[in-house]
Tab-separated table of C-alpha atoms in Angstrom:
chain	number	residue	atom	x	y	z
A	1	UNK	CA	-3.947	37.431	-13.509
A	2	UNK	CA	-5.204	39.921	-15.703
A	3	UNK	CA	-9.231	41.079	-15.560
A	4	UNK	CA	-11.411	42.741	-18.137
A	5	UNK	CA	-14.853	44.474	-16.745
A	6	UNK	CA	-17.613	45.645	-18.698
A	7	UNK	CA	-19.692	48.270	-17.025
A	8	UNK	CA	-23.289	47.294	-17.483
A	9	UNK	CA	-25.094	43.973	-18.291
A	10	UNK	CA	-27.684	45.834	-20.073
A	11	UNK	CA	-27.501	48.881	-22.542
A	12	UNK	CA	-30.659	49.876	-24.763
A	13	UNK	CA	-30.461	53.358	-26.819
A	14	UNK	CA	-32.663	54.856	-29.231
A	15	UNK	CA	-32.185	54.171	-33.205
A	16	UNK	CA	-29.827	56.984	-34.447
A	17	UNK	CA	-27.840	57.653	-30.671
A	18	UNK	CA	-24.386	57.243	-29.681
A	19	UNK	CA	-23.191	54.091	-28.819
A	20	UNK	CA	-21.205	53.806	-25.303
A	21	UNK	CA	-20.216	50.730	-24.187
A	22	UNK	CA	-17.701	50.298	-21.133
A	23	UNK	CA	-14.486	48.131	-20.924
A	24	UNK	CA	-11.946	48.523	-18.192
A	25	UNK	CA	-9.107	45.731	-18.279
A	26	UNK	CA	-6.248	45.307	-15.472
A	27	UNK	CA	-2.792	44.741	-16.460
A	28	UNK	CA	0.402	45.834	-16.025
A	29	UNK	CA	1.698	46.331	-19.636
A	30	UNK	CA	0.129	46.924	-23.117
A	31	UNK	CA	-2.096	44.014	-23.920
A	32	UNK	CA	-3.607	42.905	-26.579
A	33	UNK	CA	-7.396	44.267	-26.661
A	34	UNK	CA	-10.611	42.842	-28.482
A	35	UNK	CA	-13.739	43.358	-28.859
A	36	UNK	CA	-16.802	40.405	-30.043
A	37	UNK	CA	-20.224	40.349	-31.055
A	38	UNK	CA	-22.159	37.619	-30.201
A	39	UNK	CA	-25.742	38.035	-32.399
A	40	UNK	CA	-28.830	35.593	-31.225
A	41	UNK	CA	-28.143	31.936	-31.523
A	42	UNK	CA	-24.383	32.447	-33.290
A	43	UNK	CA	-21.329	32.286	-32.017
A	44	UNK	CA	-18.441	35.435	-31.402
A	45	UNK	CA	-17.220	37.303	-34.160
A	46	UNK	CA	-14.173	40.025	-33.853
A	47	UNK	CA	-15.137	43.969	-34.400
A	48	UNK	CA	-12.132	45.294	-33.437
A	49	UNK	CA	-8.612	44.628	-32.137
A	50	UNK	CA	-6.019	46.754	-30.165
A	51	UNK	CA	-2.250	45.877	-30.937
A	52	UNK	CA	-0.598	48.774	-30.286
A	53	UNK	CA	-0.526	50.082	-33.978
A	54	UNK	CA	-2.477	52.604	-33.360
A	55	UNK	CA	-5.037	54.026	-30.037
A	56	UNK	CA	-8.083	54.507	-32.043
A	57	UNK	CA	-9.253	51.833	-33.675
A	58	UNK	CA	-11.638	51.064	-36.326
A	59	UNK	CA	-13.516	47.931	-36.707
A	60	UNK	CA	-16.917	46.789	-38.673
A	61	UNK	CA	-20.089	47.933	-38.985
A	62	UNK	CA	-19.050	51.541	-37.597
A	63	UNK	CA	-17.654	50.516	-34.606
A	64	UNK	CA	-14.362	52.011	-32.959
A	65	UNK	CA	-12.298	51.978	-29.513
A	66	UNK	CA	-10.353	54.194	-28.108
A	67	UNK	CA	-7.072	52.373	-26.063
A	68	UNK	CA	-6.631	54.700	-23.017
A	69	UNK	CA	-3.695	53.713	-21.036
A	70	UNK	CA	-3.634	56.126	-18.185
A	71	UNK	CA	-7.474	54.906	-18.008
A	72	UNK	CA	-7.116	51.194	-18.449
A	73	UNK	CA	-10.147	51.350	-20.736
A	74	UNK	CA	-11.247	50.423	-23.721
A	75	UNK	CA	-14.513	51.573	-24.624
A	76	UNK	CA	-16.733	50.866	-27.634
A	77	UNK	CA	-18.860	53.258	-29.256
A	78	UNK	CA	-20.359	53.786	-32.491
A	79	UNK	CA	-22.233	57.060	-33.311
A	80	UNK	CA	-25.315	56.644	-34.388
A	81	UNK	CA	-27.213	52.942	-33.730
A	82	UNK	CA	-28.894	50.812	-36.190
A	83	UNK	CA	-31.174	47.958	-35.131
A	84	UNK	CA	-28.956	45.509	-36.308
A	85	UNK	CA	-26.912	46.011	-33.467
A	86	UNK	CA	-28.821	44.596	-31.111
A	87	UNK	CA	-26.710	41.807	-29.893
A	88	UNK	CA	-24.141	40.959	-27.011
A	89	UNK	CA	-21.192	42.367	-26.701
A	90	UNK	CA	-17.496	40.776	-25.171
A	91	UNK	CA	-14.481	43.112	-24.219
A	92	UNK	CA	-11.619	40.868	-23.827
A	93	UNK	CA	-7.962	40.717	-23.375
A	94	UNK	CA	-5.106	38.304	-24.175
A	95	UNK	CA	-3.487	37.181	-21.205
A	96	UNK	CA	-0.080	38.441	-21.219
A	97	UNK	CA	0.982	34.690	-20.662
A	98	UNK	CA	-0.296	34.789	-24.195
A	99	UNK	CA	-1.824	31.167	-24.009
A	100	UNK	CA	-5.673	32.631	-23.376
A	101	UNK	CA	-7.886	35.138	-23.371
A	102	UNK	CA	-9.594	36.868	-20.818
A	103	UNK	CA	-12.973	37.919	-21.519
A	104	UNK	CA	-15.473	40.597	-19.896
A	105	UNK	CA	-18.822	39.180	-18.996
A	106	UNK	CA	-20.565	40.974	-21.530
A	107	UNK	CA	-22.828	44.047	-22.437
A	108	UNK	CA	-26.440	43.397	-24.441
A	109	UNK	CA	-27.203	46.117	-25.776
A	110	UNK	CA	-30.743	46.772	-26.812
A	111	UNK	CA	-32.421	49.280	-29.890
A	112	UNK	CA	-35.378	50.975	-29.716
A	113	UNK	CA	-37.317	51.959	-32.703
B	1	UNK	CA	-15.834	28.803	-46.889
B	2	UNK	CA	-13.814	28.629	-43.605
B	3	UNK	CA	-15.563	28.106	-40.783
B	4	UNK	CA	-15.479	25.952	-37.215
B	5	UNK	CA	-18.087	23.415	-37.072
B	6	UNK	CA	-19.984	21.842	-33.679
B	7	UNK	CA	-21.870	19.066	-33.223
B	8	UNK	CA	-24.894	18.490	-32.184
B	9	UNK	CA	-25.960	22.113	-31.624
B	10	UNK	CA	-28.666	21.126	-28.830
B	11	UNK	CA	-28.088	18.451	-26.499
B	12	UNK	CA	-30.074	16.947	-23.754
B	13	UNK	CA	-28.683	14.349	-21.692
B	14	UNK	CA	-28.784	13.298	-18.346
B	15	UNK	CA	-26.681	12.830	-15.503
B	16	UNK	CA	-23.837	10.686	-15.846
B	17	UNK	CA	-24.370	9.597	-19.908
B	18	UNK	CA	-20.964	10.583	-21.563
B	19	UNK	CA	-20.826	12.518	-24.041
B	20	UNK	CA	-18.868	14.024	-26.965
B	21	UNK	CA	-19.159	17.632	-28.350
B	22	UNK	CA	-17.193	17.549	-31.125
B	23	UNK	CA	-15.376	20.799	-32.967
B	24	UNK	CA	-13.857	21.023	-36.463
B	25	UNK	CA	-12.337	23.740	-37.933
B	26	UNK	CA	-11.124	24.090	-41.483
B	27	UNK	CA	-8.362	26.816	-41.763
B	28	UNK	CA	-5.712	24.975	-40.847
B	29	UNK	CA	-5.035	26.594	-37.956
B	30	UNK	CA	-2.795	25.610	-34.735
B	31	UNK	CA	-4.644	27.026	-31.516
B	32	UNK	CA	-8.244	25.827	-30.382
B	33	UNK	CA	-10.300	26.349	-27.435
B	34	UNK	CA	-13.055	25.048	-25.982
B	35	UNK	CA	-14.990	27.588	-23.557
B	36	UNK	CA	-18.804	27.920	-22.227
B	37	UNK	CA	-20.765	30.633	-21.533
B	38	UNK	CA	-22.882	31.447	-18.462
B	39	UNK	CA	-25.335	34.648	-17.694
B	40	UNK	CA	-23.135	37.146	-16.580
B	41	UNK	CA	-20.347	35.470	-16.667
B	42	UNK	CA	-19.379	35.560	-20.097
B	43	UNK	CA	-16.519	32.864	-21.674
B	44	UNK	CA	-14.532	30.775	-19.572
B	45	UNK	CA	-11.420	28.833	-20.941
B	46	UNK	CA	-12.363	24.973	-19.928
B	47	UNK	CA	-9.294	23.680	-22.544
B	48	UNK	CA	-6.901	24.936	-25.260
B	49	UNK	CA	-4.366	23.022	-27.192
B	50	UNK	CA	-1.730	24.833	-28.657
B	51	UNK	CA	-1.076	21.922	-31.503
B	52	UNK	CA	-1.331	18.457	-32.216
B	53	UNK	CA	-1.058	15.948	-28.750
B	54	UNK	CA	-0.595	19.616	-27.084
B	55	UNK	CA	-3.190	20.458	-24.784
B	56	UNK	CA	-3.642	22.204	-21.614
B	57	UNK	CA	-6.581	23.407	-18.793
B	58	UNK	CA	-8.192	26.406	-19.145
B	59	UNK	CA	-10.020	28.293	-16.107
B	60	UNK	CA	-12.265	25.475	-15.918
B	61	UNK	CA	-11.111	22.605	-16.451
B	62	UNK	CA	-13.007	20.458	-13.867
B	63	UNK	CA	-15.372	17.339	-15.519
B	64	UNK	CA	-14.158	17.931	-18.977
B	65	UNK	CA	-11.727	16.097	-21.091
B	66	UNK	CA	-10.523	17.240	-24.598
B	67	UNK	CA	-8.332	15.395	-27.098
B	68	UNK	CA	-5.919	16.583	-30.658
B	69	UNK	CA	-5.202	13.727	-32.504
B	70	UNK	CA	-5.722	15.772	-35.818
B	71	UNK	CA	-5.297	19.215	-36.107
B	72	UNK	CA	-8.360	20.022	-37.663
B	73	UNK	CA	-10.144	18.576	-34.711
B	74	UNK	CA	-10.856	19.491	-30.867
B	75	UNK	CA	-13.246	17.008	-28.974
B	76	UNK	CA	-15.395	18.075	-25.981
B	77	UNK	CA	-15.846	14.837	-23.831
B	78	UNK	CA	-18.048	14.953	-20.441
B	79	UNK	CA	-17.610	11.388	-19.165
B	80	UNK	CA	-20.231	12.443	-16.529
B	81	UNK	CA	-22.088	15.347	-17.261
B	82	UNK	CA	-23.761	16.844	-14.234
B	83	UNK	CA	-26.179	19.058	-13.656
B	84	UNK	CA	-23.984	22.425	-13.403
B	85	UNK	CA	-22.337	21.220	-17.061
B	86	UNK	CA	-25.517	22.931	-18.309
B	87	UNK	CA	-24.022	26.099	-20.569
B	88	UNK	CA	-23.515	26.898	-24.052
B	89	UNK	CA	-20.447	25.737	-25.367
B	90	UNK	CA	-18.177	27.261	-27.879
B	91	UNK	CA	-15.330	25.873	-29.727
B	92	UNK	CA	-12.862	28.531	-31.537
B	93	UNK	CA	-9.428	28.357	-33.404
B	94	UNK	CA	-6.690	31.138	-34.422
B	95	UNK	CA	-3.975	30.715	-36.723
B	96	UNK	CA	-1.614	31.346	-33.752
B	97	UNK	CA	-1.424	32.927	-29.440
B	98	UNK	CA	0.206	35.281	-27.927
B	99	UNK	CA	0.240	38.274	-31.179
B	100	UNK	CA	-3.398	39.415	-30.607
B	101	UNK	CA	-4.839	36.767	-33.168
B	102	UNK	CA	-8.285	36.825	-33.772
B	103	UNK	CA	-10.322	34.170	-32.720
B	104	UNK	CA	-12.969	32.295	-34.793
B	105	UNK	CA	-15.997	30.759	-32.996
B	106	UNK	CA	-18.108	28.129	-33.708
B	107	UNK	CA	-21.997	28.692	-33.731
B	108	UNK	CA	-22.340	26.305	-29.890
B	109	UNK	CA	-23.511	23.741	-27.980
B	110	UNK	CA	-26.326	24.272	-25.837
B	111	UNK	CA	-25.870	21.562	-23.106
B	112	UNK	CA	-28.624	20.727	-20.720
B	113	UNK	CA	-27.482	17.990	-18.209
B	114	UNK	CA	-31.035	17.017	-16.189
């Protein structure tokens, strides 16, 4: 069964710094990669999606991932933080049964002023 | 606009009352999911249903029933809720599975079974 990980519950940065947030995902052929933003009391929205298009990908709000293959990863970054994006974050997969998805447990990542 | 609906958005019930979340969604689309969310565990898959009268168990499927008789709608039922049924709940649909579609969410269900 196929396994996403996010490296770090919590992530808090400064206003204006880069952006880093984790995703490693096991699976044994290209999947299909996402990532979601869940803001207080609201439910997931997409940011980004990896279908094989293209590696680097560009989603809203400034956000991008990078589809490594030799790494497995998938990370999210963004360069320079805004408060507004203090919220949670999902990596997640679709399961290459292609009936679900598989997601991470989830990064919250916190701006300081 | 389109959007997936859930009602009620709080819920407190106690152990043993059934219950009914329910989820509509207004896109016409053919997948829906039900999933909740737990600290550090992020979204589990309780049911999907992949059209009408199709439906099938997610990762956790255990004390939960679901039901398509429509496909704009995709009822939660606990017949009896317990204790460690208290999550936030999130219904979503896509226009299709297996194609990286993106999913749309609902805004939850907080659930507390006492």
């Amino acid at each position: 069964a196929q396994s996403v990980t996010q490296l770090g519950s919590h992530v808090s940065v400064s206003e204006g710094a880069l952006v880093l947030l984790r995703c490693n995902y096991s699976s044994s052929v290209p999947p299909y990669l996402f990532w979601y933003v869940q803001y207080p009391n609201q439910g997931l929205q997409l940011l980004l999606k990896y279908t094989s298009a293209a590696t680097l990908v560009k989603g809203i709000n400034g956000f991008e991932a990078e589809f490594k293959k030799s790494e497995t990863s998938f990370h999210l970054t963004k360069p320079s933080a805004h408060m507004s994006d203090a919220a949670e974050y999902f990596c997640a997969v679709e399961d290459t049964g292609g009936f679900k998805t598989i997601f991470g447990a989830g990064t919250r990542l916190f701006v300081k002023a | 606009e389109a959007q997936v609906t859930q009602n009620p958005r709080y819920l407190i019930t106690v152990t043993g009352k059934k219950l009914t979340v329910t989820c509509s969604q207004n896109m016409n689309h053919e997948y829906m999911s039900w999933y909740r969310q737990d600290p550090g565990l992020g979204l589990r898959q309780i049911y999907y249903s992949m059209n009408v009268e199709v439906t099938d168990k997610g990762d956790v499927p255990e004390g939960y029933k679901v039901s398509r008789k429509e496909k704009r709608n995709f009822p939660l039922i606990l017949e009896s809720p317990s204790p460690n049924q208290t999550s936030l709940y999130f219904c979503a649909s896509s226009s299709g599975v297996g194609l990286g579609y993106e999913q749309y969410f609902g805004p939850g269900t907080r659930l507390t079974v006492t």
